[in-house]
Coordinates of C-alpha atoms in Angstrom, one line a residue:
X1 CA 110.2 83.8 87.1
X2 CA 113.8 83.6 87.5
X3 CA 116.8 85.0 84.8
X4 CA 117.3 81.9 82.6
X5 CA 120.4 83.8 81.8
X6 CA 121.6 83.8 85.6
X7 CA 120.4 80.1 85.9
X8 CA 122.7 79.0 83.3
X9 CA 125.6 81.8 84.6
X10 CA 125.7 80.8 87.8
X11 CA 123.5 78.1 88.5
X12 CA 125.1 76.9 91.8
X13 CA 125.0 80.0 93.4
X14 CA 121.1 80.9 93.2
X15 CA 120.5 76.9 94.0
X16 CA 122.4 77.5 97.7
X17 CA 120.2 81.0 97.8
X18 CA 117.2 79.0 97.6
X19 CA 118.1 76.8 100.3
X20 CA 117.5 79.5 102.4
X21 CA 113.9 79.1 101.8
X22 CA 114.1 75.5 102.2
X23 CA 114.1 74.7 98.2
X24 CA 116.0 72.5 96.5
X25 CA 116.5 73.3 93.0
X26 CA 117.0 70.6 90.6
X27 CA 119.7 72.3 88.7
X28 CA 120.9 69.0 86.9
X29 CA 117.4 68.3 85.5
X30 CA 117.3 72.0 84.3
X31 CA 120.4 71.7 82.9
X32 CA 119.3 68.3 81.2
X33 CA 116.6 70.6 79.1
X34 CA 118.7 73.0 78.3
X35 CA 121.0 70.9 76.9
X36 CA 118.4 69.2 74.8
X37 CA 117.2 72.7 73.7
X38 CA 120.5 73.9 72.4
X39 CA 120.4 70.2 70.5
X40 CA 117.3 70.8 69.3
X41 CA 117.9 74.6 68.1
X42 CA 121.8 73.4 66.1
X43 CA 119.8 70.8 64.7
X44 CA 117.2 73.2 63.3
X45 CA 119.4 76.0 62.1
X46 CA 122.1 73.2 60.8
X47 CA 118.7 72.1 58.7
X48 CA 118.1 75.5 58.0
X49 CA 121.4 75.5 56.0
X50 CA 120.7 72.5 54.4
X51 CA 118.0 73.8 52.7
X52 CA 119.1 77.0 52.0
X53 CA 122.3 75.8 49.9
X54 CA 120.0 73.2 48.6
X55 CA 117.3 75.0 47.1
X56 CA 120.6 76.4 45.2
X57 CA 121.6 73.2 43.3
X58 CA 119.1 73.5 40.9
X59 CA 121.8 75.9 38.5
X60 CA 124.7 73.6 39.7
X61 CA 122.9 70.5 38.2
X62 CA 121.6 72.4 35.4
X63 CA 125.1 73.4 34.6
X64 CA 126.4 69.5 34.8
X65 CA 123.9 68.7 32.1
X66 CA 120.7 67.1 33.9
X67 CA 117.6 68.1 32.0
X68 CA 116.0 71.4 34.0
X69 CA 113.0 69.3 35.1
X70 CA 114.6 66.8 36.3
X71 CA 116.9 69.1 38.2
X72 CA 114.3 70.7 39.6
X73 CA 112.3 67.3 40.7
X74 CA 115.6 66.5 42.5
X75 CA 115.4 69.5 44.4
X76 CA 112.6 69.6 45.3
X77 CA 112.6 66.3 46.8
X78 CA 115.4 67.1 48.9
X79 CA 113.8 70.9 50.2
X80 CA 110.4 68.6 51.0
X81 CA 113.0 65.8 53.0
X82 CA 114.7 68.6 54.6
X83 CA 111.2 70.6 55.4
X84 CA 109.9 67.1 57.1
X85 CA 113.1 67.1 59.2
X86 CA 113.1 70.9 59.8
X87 CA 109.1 70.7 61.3
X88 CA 110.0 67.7 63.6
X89 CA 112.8 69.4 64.9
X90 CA 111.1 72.7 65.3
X91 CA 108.3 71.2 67.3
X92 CA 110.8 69.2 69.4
X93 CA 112.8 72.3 70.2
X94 CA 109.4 74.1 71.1
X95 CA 108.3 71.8 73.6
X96 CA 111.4 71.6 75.0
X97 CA 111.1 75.6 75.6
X98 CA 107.5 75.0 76.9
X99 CA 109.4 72.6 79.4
X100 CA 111.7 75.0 80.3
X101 CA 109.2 77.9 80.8
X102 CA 107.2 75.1 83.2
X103 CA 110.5 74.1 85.0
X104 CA 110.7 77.5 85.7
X105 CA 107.7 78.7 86.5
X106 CA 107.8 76.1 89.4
X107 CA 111.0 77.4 91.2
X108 CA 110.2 80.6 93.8
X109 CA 112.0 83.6 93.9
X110 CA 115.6 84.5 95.4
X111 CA 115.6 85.9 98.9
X112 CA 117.9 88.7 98.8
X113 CA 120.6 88.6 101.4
X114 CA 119.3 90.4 104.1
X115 CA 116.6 87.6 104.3
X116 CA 117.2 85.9 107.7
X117 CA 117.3 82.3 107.6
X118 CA 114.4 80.3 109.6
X119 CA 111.9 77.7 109.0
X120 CA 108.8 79.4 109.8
X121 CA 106.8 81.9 111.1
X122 CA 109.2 81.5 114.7
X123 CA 111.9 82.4 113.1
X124 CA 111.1 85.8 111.9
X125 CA 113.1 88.7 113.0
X126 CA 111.0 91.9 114.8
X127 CA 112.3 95.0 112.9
X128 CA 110.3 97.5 115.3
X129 CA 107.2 98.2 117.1
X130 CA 105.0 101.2 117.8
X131 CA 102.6 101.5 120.2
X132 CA 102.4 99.4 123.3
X133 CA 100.0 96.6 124.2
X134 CA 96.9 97.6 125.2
X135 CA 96.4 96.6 128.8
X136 CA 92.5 96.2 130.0
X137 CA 91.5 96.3 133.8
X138 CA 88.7 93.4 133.2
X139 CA 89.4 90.1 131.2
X140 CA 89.1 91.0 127.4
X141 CA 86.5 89.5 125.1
X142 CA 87.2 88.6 122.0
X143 CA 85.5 90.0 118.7
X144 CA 83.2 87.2 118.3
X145 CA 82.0 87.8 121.5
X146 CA 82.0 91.4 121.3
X147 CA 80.2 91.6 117.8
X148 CA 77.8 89.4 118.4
X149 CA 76.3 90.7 121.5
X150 CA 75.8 94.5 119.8
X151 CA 72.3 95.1 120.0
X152 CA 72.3 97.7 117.0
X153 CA 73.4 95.3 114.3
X154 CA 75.9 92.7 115.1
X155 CA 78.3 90.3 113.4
X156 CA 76.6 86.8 112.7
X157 CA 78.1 83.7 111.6
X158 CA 75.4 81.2 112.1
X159 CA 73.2 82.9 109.5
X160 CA 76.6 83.4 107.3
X161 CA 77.1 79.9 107.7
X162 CA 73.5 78.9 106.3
X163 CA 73.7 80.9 103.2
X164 CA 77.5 79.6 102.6
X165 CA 79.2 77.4 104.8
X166 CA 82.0 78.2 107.5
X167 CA 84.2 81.1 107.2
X168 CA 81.6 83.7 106.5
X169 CA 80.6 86.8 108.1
X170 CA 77.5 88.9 108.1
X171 CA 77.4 92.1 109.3
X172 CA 74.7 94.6 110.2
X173 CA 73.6 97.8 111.2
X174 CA 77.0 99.8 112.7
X175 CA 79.1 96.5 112.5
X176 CA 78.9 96.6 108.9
X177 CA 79.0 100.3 108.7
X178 CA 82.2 100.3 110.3
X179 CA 83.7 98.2 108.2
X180 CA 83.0 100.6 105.3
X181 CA 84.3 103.3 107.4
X182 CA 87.3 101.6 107.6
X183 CA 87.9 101.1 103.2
X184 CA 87.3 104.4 102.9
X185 CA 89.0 106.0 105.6
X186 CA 92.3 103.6 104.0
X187 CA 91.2 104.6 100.2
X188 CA 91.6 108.4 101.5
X189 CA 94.9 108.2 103.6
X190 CA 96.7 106.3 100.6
X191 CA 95.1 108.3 97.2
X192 CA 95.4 112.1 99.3
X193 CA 98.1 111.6 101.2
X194 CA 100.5 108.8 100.2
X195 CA 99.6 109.7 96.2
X196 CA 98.3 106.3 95.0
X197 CA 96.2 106.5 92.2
X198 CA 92.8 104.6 93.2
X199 CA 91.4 101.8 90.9
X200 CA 88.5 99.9 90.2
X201 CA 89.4 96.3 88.6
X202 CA 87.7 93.4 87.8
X203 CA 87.3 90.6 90.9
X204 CA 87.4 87.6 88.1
X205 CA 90.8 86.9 86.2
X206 CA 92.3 84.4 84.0
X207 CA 95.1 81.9 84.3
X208 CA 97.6 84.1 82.6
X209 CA 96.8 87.0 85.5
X210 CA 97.6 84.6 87.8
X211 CA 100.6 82.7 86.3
X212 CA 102.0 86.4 86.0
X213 CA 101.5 87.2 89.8
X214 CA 103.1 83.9 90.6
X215 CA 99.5 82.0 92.2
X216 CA 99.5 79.3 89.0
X217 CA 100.7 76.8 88.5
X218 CA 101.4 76.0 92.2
X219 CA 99.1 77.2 94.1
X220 CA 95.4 76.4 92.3
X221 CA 94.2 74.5 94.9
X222 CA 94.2 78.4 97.0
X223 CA 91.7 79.4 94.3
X224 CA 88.1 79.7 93.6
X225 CA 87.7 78.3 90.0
X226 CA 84.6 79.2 87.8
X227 CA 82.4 76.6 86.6
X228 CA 81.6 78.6 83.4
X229 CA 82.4 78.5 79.2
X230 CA 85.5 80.7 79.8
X231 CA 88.5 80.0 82.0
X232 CA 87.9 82.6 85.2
X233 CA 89.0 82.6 88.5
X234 CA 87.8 84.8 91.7
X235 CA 90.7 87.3 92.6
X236 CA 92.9 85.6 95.7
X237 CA 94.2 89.9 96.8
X238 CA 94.1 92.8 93.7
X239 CA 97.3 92.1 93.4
X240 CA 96.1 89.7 90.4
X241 CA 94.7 92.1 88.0
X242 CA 96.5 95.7 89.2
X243 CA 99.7 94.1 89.0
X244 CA 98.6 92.4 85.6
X245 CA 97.6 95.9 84.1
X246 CA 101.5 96.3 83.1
X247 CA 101.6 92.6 81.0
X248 CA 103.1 92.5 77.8
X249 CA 103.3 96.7 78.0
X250 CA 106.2 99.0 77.9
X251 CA 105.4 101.8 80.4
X252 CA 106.8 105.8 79.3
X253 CA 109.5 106.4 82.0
X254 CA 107.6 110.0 82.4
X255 CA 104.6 107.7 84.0
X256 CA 107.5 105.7 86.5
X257 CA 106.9 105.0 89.1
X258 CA 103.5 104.0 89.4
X259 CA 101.5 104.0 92.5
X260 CA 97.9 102.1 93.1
X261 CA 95.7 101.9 95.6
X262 CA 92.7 99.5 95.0
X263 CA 89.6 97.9 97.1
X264 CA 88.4 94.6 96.0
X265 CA 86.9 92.0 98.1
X266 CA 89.0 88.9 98.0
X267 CA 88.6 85.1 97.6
X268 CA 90.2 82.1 99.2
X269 CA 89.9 78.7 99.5
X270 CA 92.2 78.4 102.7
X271 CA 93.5 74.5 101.2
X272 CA 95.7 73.1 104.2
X273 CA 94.4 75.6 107.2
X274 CA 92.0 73.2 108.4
X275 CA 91.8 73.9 112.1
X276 CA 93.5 77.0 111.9
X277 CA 91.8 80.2 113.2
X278 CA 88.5 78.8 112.6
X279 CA 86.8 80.9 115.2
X280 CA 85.6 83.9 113.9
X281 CA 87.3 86.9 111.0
X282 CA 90.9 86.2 110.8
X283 CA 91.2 83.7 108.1
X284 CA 87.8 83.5 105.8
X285 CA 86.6 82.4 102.2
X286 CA 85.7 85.7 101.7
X287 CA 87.4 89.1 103.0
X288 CA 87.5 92.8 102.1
X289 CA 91.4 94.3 101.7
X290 CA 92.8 97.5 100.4
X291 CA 95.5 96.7 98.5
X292 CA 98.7 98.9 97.3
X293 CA 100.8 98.3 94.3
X294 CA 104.2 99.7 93.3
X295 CA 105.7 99.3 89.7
X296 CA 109.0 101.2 89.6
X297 CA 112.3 100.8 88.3
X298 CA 115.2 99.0 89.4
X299 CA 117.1 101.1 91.3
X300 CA 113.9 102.6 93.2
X301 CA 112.9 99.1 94.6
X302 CA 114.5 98.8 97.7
X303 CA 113.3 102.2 99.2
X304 CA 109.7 101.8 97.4
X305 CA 109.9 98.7 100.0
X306 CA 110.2 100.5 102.9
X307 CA 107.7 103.6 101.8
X308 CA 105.3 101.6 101.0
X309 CA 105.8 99.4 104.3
X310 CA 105.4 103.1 106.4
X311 CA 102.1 103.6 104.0
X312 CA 100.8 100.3 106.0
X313 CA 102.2 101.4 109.0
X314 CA 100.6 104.9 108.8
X315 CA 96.6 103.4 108.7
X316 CA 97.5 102.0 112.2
X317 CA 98.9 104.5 113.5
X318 CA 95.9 107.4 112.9
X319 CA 94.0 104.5 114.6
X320 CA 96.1 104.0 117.4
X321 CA 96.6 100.2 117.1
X322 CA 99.2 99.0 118.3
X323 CA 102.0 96.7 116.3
X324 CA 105.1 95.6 115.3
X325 CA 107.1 95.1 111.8
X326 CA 109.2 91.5 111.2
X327 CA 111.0 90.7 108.5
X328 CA 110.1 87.5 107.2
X329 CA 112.9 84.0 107.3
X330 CA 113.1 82.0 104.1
X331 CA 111.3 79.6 105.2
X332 CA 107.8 80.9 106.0
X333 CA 108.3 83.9 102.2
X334 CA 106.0 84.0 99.9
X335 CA 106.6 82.1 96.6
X336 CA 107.1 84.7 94.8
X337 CA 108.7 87.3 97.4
X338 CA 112.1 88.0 97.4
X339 CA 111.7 90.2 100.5
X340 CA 108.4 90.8 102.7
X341 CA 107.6 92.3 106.0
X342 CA 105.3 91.3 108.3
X343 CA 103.2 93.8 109.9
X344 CA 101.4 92.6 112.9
X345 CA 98.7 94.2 115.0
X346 CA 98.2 93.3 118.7
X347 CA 95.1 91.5 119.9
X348 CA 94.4 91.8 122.9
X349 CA 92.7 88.9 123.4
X350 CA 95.1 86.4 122.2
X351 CA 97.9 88.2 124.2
X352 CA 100.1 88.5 120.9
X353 CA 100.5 90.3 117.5
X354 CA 98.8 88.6 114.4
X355 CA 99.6 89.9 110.9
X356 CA 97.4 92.6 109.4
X357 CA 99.7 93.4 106.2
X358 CA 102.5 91.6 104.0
X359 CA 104.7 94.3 102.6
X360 CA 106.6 92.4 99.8
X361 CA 109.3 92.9 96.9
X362 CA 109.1 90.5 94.2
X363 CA 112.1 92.1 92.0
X364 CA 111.7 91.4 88.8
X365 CA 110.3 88.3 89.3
X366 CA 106.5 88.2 88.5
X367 CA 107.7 91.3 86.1
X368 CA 109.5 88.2 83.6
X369 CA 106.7 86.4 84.2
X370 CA 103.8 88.8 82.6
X371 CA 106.7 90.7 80.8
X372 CA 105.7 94.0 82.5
X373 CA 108.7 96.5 81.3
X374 CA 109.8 100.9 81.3
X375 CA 111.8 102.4 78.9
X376 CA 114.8 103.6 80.2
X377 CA 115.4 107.4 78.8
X378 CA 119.4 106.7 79.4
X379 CA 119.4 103.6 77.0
X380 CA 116.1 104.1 75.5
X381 CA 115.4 100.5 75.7
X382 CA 112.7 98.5 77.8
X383 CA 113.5 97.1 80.9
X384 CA 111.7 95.0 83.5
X385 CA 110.2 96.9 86.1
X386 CA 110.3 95.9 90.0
X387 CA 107.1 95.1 91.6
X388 CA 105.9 95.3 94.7
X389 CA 102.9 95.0 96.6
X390 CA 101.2 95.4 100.2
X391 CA 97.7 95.5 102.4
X392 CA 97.5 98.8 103.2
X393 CA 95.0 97.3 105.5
X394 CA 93.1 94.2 105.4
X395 CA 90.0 95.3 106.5
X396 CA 88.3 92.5 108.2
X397 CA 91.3 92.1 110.5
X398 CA 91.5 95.7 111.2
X399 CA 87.8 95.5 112.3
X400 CA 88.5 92.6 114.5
X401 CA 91.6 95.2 115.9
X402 CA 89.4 98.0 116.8
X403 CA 87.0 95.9 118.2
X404 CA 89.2 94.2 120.7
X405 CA 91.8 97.6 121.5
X406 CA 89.0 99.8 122.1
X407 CA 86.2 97.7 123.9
X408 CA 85.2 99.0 127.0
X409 CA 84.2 96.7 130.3
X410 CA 80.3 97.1 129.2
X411 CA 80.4 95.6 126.6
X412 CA 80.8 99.1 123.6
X413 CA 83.6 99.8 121.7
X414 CA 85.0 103.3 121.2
X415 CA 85.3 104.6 117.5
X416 CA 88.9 105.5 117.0
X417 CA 88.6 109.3 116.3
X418 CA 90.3 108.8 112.8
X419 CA 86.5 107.1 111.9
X420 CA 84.3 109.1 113.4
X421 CA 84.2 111.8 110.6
X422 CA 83.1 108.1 108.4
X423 CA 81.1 107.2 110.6
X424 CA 78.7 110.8 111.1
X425 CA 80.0 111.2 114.4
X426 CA 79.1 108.5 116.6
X427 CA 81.8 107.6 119.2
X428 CA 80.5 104.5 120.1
X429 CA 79.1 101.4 119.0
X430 CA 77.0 99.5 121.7

């Protein structure tokens, strides 16, 4: 959620930096409310001393000669006018502040200046790559094709698809134990060598986790709601409840920054990508990702950005895929991103990079938002932290990486060495 003190400070300026992201800010209408808050509050405290030099007339009339219960009576009739008046106006300036907090729980982050301008994905600027392409001598399969011809355990849709509809994978035998090779081979790299602190969190939140990470209001039509007594949603990326595990606390600056690393399968409903990607793992209902979350202070953000953006990085590089980093335009960031990089893995055989990981920097955005603050030790009072948040990978399309990088003209796929201490040796899956 955005400064309400900058929006009313300079208003014009952070309406032409949302344009950027194609946004038009309706700075009249917000200034429309807050001109009927500030009415709203000098009516209440103008009431306020009404009553309060009021309920002091009782000596005054006392003194003039009215009898002392009449005086009193009089009083009393006025305080019970004024409380009437006081209530309405109370209530009025209260919704008003609940539009407010709506108004602005609607408008998406500032890109920060460095945020190329753009429309969508096109427009995204490469930072870098690493590797380079993988060339095959025979025509590459894809890793539909590839998973569902192993003969010791496969991956199979059709059977996914009877137990719960498109976008849905089964996997067996050393498919699916390659996947788990995969979480825990990422869980390892990030907790020993990167020094995240692994979590375990719940994979059902409620609406306040996810108005803090910025997915409600806007975006519930992305979710899987519960149909139960309490309000619960399936998690969309960890990013809901890790993130959320700082609301409405003030964090010790001796425990800044903070550093997570978390596993949690993740839900989607994939609302407007009909058509899109429909063959196979790259965009499902249901997918595995290891997640990593930053909290840190202000002046840490920008370089906790690009570590953690390297952490990503790093998983692909032990496994020899091949990528490349873009920054993101306005246009196709994140609602509530100020800043993300894109990084992208090649598949072979699409001929192109497709994204893997969204390394992002919300500022203290979603921190407003679930009031997530540090101490400061210079000032000694709380301020709100910066978060930020990555995949450090998702694991499905990692899977569907390895398979198509390392396939072989047979049919097998080569274990990146990286997994074969995960996966008891075995070098190939055939």
């Amino acid at each position: 959620m955005l400064d309400i003190r900058a929006l009313r400070q300079d208003g014009d300026a952070i309406r032409e930096a949302l344009k950027k992201r194609g946004y038009d800010l309706d700075l009249a209408g917000f200034e429309s409310l807050d001109a009927r808050r500030k009415e709203a509050d000098m009516r209440s405290q103008d009431l306020q001393a009404q009553r309060k030099k009021a309920s002091k007339e009782v000596g005054e009339l006392i003194k003039s000669g009215m009898d002392v219960d009449a005086a009193k009576a009089k009083v009393a009739e006025t305080l019970k006018t004024l409380d009437a008046e006081l209530d309405q106006e109370v209530a009025r300036a209260k919704a008003v502040q609940e539009e407010i907090r709506e108004f602005l729980m609607g408008v998406p982050n500032v890109p920060v200046d460095e945020v190329p301008a753009g429309n969508d994905e096109d427009d995204n600027v490469e930072v870098r790559q690493w590797g380079t392409p993988t060339e095959l001598s025979f025509t590459a399969k894809d890793h539909v094709d590839l998973g569902e011809a192993f003969s010791q355990g496969h991956l199979d849709f059709e059977r996914a698809s009877k137990l719960s509809g498109a976008r849905f994978a089964v996997m067996s035998g050393q498919l699916a134990r390659l996947h788990r090779a995969l979480i825990d081979f990422m869980l390892d790299t990030h907790a020993v060598e990167h020094g995240y602190q692994e979590l375990y969190v719940p994979y059902l939140v409620g609406p306040e986790a996810l108005r803090g990470t910025g997915q409600l209001p806007k975006f519930e039509e992305d979710l899987f709601k519960m149909e139960s007594e309490r309000e619960l949603y399936l998690i969309p990326t960890a990013e809901v409840p890790v993130t959320n595990l700082a609301a409405d606390e003030i964090l010790e600056a001796d425990s800044m920054p903070r550093r997570y690393v978390c596993h949690t399968p993740c839900f989607r409903s994939e609302a407007g990508s009909h058509g899109k990607d429909t063959r196979g793992m790259i965009r499902q209902h249901q997918f595995e990702k290891v997640e990593l979350v930053q909290l840190v202070p202000a002046d840490q953000s920008d370089q906790a950005l690009e570590d953690l953006t390297g952490h990503a990085e790093a998983i692909l590089q032990k496994l020899g895929l091949p990528y490349r980093v873009v920054i993101l335009c306005g246009g196709d960031l994140g609602f509530s991103a100020a800043k993300t990089y894109d990084i992208e893995v090649w598949l072979p055989s699409q001929g192109r990079y497709r994204e893997i990981s969204s390394c992002s920097s919300f500022r203290d955005y979603q921190a407003r938002r679930m009031q997530a603050r540090w101490r400061n030790p210079e000032t000694g009072k709380p301020e709100l932290v910066h978060t930020l948040n990555g995949s450090g990978l998702a694991v499905g399309r990692t899977l569907v990486a390895i398979l198509e990088n390392y396939q072989n003209e047979d049919g097998s796929v080569t274990v990146p060495e990286a997994l074969r201490p995960y996966m008891r040796g075995l070098e190939r899956l055939s």
